[in-house]
mmCIF file with all atom_site columns, C-alpha atoms in Angstrom:
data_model
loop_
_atom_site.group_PDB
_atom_site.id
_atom_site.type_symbol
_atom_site.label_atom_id
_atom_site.label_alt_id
_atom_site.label_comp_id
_atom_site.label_asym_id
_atom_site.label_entity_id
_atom_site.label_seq_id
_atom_site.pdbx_PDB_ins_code
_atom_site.Cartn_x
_atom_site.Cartn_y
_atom_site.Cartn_z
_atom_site.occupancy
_atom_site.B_iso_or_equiv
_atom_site.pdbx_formal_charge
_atom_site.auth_seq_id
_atom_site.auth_comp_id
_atom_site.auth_asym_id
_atom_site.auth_atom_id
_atom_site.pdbx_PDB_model_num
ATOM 1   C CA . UNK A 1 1   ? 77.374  105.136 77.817  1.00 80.00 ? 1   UNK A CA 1
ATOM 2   C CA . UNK A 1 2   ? 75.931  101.583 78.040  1.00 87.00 ? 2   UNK A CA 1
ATOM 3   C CA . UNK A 1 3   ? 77.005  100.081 81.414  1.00 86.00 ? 3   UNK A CA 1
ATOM 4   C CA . UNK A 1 4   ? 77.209  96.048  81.705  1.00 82.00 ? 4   UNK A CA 1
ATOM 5   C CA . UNK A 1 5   ? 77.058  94.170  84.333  1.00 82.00 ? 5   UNK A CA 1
ATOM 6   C CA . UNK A 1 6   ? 77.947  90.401  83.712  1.00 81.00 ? 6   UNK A CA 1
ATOM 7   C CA . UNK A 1 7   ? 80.436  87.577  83.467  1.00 81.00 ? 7   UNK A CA 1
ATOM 8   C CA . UNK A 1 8   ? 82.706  89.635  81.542  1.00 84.00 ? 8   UNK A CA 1
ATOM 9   C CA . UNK A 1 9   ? 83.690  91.463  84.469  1.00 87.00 ? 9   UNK A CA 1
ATOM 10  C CA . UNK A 1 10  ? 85.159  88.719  85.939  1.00 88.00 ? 10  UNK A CA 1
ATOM 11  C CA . UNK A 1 11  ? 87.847  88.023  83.195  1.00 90.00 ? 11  UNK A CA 1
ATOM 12  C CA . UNK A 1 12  ? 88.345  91.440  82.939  1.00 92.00 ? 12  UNK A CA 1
ATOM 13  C CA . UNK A 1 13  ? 89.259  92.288  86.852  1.00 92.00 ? 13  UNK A CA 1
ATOM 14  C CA . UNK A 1 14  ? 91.420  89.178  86.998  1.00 93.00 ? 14  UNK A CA 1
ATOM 15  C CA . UNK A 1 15  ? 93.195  90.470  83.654  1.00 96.00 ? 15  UNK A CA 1
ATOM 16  C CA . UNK A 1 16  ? 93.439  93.552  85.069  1.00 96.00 ? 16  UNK A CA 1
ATOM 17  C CA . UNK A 1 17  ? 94.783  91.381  88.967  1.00 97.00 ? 17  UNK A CA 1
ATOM 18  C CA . UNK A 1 18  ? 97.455  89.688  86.943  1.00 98.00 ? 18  UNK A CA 1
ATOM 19  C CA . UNK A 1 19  ? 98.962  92.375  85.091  1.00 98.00 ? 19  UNK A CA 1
ATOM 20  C CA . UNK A 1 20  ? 99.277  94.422  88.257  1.00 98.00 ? 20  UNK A CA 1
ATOM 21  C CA . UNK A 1 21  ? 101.041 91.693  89.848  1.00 98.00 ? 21  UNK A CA 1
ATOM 22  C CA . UNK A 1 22  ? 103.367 91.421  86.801  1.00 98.00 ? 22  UNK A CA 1
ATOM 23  C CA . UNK A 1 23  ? 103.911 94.927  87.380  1.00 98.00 ? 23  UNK A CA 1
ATOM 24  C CA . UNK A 1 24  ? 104.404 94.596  91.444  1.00 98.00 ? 24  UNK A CA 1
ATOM 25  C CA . UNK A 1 25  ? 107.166 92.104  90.480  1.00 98.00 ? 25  UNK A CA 1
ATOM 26  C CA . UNK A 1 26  ? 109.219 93.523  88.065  1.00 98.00 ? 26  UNK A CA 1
ATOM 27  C CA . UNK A 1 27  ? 109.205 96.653  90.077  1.00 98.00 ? 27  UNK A CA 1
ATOM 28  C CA . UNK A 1 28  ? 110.681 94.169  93.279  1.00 98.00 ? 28  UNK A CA 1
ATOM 29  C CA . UNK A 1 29  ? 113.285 92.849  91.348  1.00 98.00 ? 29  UNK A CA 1
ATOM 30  C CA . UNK A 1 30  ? 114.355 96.157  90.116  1.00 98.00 ? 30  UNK A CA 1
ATOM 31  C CA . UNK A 1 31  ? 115.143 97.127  93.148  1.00 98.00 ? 31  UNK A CA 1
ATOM 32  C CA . UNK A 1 32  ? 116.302 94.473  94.587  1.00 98.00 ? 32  UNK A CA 1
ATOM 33  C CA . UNK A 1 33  ? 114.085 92.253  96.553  1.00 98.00 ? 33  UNK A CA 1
ATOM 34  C CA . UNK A 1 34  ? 115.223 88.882  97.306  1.00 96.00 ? 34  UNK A CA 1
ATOM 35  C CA . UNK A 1 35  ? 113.674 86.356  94.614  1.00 92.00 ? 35  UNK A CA 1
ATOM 36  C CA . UNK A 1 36  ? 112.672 83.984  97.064  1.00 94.00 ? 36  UNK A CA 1
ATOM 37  C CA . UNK A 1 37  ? 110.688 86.734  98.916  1.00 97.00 ? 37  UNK A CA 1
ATOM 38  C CA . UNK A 1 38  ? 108.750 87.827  95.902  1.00 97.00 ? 38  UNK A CA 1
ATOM 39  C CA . UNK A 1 39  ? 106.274 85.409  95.321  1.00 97.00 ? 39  UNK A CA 1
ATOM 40  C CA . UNK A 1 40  ? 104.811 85.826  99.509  1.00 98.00 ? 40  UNK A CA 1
ATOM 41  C CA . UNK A 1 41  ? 105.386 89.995  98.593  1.00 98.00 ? 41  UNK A CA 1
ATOM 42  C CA . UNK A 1 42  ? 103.268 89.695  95.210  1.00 98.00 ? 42  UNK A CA 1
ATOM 43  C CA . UNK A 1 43  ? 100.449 87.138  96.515  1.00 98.00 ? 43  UNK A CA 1
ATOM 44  C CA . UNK A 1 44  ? 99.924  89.216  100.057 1.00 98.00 ? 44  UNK A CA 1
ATOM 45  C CA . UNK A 1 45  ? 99.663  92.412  98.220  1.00 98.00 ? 45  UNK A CA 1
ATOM 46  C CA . UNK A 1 46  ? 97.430  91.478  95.666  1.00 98.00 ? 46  UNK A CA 1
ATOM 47  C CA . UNK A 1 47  ? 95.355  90.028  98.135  1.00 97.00 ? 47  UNK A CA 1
ATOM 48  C CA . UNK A 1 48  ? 95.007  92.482  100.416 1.00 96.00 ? 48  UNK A CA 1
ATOM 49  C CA . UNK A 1 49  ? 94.445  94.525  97.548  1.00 95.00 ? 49  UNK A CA 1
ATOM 50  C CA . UNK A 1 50  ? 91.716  93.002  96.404  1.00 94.00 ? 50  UNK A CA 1
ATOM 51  C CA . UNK A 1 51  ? 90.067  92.489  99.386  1.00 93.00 ? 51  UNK A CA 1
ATOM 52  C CA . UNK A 1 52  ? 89.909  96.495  100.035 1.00 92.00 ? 52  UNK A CA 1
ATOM 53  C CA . UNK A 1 53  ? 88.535  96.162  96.183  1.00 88.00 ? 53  UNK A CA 1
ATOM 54  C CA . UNK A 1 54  ? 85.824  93.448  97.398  1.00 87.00 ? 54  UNK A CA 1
ATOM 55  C CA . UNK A 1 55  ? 84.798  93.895  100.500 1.00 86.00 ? 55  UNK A CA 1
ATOM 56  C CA . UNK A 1 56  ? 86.361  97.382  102.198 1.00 85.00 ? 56  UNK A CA 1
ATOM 57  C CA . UNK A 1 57  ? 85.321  100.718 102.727 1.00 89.00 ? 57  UNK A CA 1
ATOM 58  C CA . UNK A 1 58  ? 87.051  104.128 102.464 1.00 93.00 ? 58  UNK A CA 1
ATOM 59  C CA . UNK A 1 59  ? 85.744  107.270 104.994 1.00 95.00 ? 59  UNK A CA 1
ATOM 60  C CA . UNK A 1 60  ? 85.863  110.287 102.540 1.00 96.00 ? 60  UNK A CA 1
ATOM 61  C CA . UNK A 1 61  ? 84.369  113.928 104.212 1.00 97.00 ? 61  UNK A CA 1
ATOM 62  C CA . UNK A 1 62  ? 82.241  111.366 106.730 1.00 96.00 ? 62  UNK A CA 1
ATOM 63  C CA . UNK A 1 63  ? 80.948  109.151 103.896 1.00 96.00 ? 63  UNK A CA 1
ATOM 64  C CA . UNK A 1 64  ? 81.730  105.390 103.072 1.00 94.00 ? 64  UNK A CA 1
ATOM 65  C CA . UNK A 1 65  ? 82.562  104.538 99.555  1.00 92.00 ? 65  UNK A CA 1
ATOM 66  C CA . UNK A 1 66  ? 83.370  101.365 98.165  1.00 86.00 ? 66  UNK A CA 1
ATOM 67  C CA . UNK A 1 67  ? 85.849  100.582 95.918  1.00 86.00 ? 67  UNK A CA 1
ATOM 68  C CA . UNK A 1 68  ? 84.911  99.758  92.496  1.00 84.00 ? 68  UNK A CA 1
ATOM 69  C CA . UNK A 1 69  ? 87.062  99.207  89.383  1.00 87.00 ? 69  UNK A CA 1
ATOM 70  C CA . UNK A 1 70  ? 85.571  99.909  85.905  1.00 91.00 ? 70  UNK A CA 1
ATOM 71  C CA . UNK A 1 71  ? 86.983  98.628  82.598  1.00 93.00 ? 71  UNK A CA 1
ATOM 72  C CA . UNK A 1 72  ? 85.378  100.546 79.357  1.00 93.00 ? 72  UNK A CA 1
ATOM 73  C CA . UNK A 1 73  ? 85.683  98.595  76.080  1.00 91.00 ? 73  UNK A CA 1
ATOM 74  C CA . UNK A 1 74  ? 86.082  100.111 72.592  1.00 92.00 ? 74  UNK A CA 1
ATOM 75  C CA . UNK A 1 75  ? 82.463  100.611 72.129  1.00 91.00 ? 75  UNK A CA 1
ATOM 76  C CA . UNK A 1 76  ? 82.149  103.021 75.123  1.00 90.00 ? 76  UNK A CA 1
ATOM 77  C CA . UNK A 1 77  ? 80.622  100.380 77.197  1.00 89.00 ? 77  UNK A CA 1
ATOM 78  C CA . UNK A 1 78  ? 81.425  100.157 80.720  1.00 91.00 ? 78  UNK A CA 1
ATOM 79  C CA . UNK A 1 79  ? 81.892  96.750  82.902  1.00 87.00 ? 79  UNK A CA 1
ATOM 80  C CA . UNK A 1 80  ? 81.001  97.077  85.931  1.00 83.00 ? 80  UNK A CA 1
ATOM 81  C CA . UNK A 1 81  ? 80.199  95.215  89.323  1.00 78.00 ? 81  UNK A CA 1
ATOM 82  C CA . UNK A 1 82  ? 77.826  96.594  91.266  1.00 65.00 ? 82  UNK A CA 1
ATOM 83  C CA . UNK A 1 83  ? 76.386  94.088  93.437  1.00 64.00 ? 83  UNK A CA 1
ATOM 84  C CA . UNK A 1 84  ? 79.442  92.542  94.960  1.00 60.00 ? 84  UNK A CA 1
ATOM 85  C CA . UNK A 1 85  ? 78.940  89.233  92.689  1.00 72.00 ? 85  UNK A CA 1
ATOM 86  C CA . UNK A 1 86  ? 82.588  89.315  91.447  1.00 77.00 ? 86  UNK A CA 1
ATOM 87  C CA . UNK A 1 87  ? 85.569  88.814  94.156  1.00 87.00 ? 87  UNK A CA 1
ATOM 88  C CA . UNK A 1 88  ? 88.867  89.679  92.515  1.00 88.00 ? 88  UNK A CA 1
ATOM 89  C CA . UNK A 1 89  ? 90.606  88.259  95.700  1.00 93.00 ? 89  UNK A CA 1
ATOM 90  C CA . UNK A 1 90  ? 89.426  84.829  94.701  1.00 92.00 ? 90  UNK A CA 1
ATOM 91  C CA . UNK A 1 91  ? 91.693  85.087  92.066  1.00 93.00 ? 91  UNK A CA 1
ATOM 92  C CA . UNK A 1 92  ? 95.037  86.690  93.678  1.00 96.00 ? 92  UNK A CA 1
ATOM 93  C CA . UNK A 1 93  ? 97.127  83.653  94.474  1.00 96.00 ? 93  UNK A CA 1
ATOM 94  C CA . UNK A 1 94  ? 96.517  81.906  91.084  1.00 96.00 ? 94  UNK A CA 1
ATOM 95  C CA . UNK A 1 95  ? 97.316  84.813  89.059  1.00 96.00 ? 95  UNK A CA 1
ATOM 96  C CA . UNK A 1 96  ? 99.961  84.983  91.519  1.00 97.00 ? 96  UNK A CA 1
ATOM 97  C CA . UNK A 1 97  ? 101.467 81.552  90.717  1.00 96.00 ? 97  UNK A CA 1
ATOM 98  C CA . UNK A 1 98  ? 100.827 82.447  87.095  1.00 97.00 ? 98  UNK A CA 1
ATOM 99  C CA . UNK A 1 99  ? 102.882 85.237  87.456  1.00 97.00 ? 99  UNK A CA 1
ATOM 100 C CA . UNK A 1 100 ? 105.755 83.159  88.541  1.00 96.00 ? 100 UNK A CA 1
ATOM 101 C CA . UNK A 1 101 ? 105.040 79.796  85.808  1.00 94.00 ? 101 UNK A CA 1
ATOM 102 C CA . UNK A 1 102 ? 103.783 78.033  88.845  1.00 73.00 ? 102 UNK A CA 1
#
């Protein structure tokens, strides 16, 4: 497996940001949640989200782990970020507003 590490990341994670949030809302307004709350719902949970994805730290059996999402592509590569250049949160509240044709 070939494992790349560059800007295609990037589009990738906030691809990967938006539809999650596209998910998030439908999911709210199947059950019921006020429209004029879902925008604030959507953008603070992708957010927060992506912040544990950026910058947080799980405990696991005494160990710290980081967070890391992986996207493989057709040809068995793998994108990956492994030095922290890429911060999905940057992203959250314009995918966010693109999510609601703002």
């Amino acid at each position: 497996m070939k494992i790349i590490n560059d800007e295609t990341y990037d589009l990738a994670a906030a691809e990967w940001q938006y539809q999650m949030i596209l998910i998030l809302k439908c999911t709210l307004e199947k059950h019921g949640v006020e429209k004029s709350k879902l925008k604030d719902i959507c953008g603070d949970f992708a957010f927060d989200l992506a912040m544990l994805q950026d910058q947080g730290e799980i405990q696991l059996d005494g160990k710290e782990l980081r967070p890391v999402i992986c996207f493989e592509d057709s040809e068995g590569s793998l994108k990956y970020n492994s030095t922290n250049q890429s911060q999905i949160h940057d992203y959250a509240f314009g995918n966010v507003s693109e999510a609601f044709g703002k």
